[in-house]
Coordinates of C-alpha atoms in Angstrom, one line a residue:
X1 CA 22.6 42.0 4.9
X2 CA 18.7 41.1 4.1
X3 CA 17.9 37.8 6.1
X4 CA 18.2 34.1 4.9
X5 CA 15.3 33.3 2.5
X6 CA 12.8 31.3 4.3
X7 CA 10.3 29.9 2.0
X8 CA 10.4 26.7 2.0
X9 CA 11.9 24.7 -1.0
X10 CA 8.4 23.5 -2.6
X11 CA 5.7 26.0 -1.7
X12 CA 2.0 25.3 -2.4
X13 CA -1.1 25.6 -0.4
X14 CA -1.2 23.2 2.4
X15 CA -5.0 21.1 2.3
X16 CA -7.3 22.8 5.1
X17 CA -8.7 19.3 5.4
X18 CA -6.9 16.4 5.9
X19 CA -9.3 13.4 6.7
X20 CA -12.3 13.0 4.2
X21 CA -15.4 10.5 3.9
X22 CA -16.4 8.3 0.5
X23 CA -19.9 7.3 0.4
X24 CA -18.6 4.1 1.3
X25 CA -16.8 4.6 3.9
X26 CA -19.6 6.9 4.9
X27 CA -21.8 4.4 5.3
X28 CA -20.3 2.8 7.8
X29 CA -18.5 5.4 9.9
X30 CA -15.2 5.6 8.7
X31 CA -13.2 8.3 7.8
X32 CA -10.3 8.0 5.0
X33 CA -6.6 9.4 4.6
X34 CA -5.4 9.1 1.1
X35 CA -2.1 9.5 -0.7
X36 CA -1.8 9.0 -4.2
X37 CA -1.0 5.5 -5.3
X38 CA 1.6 3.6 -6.3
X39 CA 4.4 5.6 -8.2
X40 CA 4.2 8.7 -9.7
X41 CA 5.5 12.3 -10.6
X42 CA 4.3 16.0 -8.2
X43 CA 3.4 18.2 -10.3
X44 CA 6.8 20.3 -9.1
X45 CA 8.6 17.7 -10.9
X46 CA 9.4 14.9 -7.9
X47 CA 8.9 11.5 -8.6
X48 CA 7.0 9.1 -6.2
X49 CA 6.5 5.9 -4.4
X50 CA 4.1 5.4 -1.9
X51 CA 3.9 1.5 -2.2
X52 CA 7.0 0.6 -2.7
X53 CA 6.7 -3.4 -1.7
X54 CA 3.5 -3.3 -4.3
X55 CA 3.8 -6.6 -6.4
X56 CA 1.3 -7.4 -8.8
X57 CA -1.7 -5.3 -7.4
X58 CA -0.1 -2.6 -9.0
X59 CA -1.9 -3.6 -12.3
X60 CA -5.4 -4.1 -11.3
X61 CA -5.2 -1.4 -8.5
X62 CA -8.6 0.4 -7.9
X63 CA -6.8 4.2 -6.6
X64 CA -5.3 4.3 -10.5
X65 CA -9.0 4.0 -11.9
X66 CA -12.1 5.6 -12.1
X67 CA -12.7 8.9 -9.9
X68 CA -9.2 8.0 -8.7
X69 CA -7.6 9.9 -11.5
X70 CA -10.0 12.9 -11.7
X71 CA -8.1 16.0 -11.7
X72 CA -9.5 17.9 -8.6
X73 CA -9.0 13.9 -6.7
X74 CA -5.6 13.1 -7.9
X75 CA -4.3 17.1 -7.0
X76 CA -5.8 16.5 -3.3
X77 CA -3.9 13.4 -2.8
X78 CA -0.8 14.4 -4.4
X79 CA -1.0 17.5 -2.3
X80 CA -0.7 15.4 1.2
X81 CA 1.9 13.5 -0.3
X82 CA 3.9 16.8 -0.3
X83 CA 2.6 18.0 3.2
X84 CA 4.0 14.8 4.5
X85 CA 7.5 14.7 2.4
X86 CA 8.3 18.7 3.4
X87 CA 7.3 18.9 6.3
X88 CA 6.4 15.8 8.3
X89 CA 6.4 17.3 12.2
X90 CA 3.9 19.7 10.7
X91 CA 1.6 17.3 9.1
X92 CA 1.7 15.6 12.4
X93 CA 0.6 18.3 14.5
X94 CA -2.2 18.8 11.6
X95 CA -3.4 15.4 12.1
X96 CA -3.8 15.6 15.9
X97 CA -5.3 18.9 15.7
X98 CA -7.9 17.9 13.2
X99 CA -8.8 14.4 14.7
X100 CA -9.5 16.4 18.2
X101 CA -12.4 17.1 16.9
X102 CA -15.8 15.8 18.9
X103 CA -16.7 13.5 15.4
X104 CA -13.7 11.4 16.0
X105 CA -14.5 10.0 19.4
X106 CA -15.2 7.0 19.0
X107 CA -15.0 6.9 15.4
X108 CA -13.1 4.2 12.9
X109 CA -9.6 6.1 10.6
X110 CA -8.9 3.8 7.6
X111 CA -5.4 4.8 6.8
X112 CA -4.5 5.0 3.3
X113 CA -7.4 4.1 0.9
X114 CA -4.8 4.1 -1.2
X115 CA -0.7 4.4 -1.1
X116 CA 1.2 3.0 1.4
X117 CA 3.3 3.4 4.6
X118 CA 6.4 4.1 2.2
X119 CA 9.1 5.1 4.7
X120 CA 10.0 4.3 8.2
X121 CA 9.6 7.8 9.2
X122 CA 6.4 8.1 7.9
X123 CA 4.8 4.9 9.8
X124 CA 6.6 6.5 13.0
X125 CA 4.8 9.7 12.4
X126 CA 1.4 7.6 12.0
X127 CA 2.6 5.7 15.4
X128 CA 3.1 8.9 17.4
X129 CA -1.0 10.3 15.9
X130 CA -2.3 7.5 16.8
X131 CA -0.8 7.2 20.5
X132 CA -1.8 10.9 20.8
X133 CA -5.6 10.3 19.4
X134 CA -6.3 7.5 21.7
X135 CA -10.5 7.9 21.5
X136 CA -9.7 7.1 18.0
X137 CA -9.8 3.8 16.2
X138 CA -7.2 3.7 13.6
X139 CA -6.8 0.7 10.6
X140 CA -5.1 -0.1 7.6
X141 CA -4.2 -2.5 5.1
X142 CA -0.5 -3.2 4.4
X143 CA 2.1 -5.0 2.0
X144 CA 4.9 -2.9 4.0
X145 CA 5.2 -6.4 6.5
X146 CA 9.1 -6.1 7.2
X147 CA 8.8 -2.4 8.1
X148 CA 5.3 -3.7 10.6
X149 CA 7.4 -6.3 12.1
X150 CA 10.1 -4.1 13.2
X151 CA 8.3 -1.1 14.5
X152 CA 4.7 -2.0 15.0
X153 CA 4.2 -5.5 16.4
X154 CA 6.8 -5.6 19.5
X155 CA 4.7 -2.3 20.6
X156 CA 1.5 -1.8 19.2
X157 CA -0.9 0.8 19.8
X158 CA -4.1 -0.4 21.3
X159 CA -6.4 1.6 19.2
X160 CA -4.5 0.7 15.7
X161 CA -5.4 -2.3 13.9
X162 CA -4.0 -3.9 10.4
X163 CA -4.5 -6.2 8.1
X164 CA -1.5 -7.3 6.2
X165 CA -2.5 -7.6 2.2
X166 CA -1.8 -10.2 -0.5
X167 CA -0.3 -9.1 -4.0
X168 CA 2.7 -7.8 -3.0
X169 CA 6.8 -8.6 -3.2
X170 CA 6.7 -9.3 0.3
X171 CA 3.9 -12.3 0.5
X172 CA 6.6 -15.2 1.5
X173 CA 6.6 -13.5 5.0
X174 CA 3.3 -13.7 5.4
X175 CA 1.6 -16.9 7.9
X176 CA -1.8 -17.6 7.2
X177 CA -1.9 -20.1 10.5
X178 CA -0.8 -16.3 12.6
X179 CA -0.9 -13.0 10.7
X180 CA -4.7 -11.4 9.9
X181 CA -4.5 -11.2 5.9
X182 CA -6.3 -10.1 2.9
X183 CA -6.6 -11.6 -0.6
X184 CA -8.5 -10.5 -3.2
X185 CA -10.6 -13.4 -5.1
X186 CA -12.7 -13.2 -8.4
X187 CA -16.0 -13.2 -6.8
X188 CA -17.7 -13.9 -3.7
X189 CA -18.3 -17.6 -4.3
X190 CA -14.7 -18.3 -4.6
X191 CA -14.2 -16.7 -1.3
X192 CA -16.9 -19.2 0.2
X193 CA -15.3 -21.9 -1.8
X194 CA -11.9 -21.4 0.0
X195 CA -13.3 -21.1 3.5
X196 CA -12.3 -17.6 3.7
X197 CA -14.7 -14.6 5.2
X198 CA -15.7 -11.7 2.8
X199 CA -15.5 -8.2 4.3
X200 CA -18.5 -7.0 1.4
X201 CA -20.9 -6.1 4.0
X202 CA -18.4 -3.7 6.0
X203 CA -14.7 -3.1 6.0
X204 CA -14.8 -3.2 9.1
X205 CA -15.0 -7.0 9.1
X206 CA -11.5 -7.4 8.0
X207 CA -10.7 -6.1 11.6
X208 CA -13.4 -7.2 13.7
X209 CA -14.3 -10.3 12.2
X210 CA -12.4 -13.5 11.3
X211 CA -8.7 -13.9 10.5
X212 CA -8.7 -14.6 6.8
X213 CA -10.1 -12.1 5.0
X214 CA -11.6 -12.1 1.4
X215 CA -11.9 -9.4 -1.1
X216 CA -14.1 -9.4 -4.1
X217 CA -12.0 -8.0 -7.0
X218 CA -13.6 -5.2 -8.6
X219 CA -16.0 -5.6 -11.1
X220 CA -13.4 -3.7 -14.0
X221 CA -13.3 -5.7 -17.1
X222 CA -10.0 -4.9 -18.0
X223 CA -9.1 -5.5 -14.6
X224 CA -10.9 -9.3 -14.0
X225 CA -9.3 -9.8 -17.6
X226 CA -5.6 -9.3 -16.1
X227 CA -6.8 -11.2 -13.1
X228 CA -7.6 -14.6 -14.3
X229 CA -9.8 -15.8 -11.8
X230 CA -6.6 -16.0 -9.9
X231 CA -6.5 -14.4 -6.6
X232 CA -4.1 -12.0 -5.9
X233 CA -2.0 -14.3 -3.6
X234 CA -1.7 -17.4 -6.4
X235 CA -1.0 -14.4 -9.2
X236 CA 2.1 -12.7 -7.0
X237 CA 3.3 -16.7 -6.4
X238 CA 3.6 -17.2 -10.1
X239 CA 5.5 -14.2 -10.6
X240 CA 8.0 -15.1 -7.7
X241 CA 8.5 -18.3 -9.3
X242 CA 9.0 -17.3 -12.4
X243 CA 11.2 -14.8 -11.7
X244 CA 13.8 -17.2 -9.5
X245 CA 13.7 -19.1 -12.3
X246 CA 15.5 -16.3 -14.8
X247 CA 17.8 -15.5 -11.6
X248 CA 21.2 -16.7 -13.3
X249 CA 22.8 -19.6 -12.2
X250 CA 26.1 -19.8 -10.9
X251 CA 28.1 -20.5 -13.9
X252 CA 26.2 -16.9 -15.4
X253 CA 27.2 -15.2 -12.4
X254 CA 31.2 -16.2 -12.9
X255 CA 30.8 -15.7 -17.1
X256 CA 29.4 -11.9 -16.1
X257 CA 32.5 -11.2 -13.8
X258 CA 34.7 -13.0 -16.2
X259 CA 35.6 -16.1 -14.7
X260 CA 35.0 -19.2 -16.5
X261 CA 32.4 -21.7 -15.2
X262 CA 32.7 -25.5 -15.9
X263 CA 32.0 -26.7 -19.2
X264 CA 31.2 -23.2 -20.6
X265 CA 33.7 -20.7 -22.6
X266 CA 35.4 -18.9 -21.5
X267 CA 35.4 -16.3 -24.0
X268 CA 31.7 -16.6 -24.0
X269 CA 30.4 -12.6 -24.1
X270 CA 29.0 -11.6 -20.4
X271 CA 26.4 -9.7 -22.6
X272 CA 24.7 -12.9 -24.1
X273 CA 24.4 -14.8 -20.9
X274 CA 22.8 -11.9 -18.3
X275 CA 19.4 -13.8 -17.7
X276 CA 16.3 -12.0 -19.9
X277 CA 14.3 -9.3 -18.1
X278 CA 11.3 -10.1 -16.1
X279 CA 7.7 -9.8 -18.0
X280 CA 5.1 -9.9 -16.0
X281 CA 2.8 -12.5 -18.2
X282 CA -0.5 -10.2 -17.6
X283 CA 0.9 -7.1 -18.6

């Protein structure tokens, strides 16, 4: 009898590096781990989410734009999406190999210049590097909150800061008396204007620096045309509401399961009274 087949269910190359540098992030220090953003499709055929509480930053995000979605940058992402989906101890050992280099002593991680920490095991996995690594700073901004608030704040590692990130389905959690937050704002002057502190200089200042943390939005015409000179907090807040608006009331919710409500008839069809589907009014 030949032995079991071994290969491994998706087989491509595995990235020799995983950290990398923008000039950006260069600039200042900082090294960069990126997944590819938002939702999408591997090229072996499985379909992706890697910010799954993403609200409305989904339409003016900057990883779906410019070098973002060059071919050789949009195959090196995708490809440690599927390092970390097939085979997440491995990726892990990677990581702690490759960050034991002399460079990182000292030096600043930005997790995720774009995606997300999309599953439970996958933050864990990030929990155990980080622990391991700990002459390393590690950072990120989040929308995942509930997932933080369960397995990162009762226990956090010293060397891991976040910052958690308006514009996504998950803002009503956030405190802007407690938690250290993000929102993006049209411009710098508006940022000024609402007492918050702009991180242009340095990321680095939305760790090291004050609590509430402004964002310019980026300077994308289509993008500052979807944005309104809203910021992304007061955009995401006018979705919410308009969406609990078109939840159906209670009298819809007996109609659909066929029981009558008051004053309505009864042989009203379920079909005509299901509330109408959520548009978002910038897309």
């Amino acid at each position: 009898m030949s032995p079991p087949d071994s290969t491994p269910p998706h087989s491509y190359p595995r990235p020799s590096r995983l950290l990398a540098q923008n000039r950006e992030m260069r600039a200042i220090g900082v090294w960069n781990w990126s997944l590819p953003a938002w939702a999408g499709r591997l090229p072996d055929g499985r379909s992706y989410n890697t910010c799954p509480s993403a609200g409305i930053c989904r339409h003016v995000c900057y990883a779906r734009h410019g070098t973002y979605t060059w071919p050789a940058v949009k195959a090196k992402h995708q490809s440690n999406l599927q390092f970390v989906l097939d085979d997440l101890s491995g990726w892990r050992q990677s990581l702690i190999a490759e960050l034991g280099a002399r460079k990182f002593l000292g030096a600043w991680v930005r997790i995720h210049d774009s995606g997300d920490f999309f599953s439970d095991d996958y933050l864990l996995a990030w929990l155990h590097v980080i622990r391991a690594r700990s002459a390393t700073n590690f950072y990120a901004y989040t929308k995942e909150i509930g997932r933080f608030r369960a397995l990162v704040e009762p226990n956090p590692p010293t060397n891991f800061l976040w910052v958690y990130s308006f514009g996504g389905t998950q803002d009503a959690a956030l405190d802007i008396d407690c938690d250290r937050v993000a929102d993006v704002f049209p411009n710098e002057e508006s940022i000024a204007a609402a007492g918050w502190n702009s991180q242009e200089a340095s990321d680095l200042l939305a760790l090291l620096g004050p609590r509430l943390v402004g964002i310019p939005a980026n300077r994308i015409p289509h993008f500052l045309k979807r944005l309104k000179g809203r910021t992304f907090r007061a955009w995401q807040a006018e979705v919410d509401a308009e969406r609990r608006t078109r939840r159906p009331q209670l009298g819809d919710l007996r109609l659909a399961h066929g029981v009558p409500g008051p004053m309505t008839p009864a042989s009203a069809p379920s079909s005509d009274l299901a509330p109408a589907p959520h548009r978002d009014p910038a897309a």
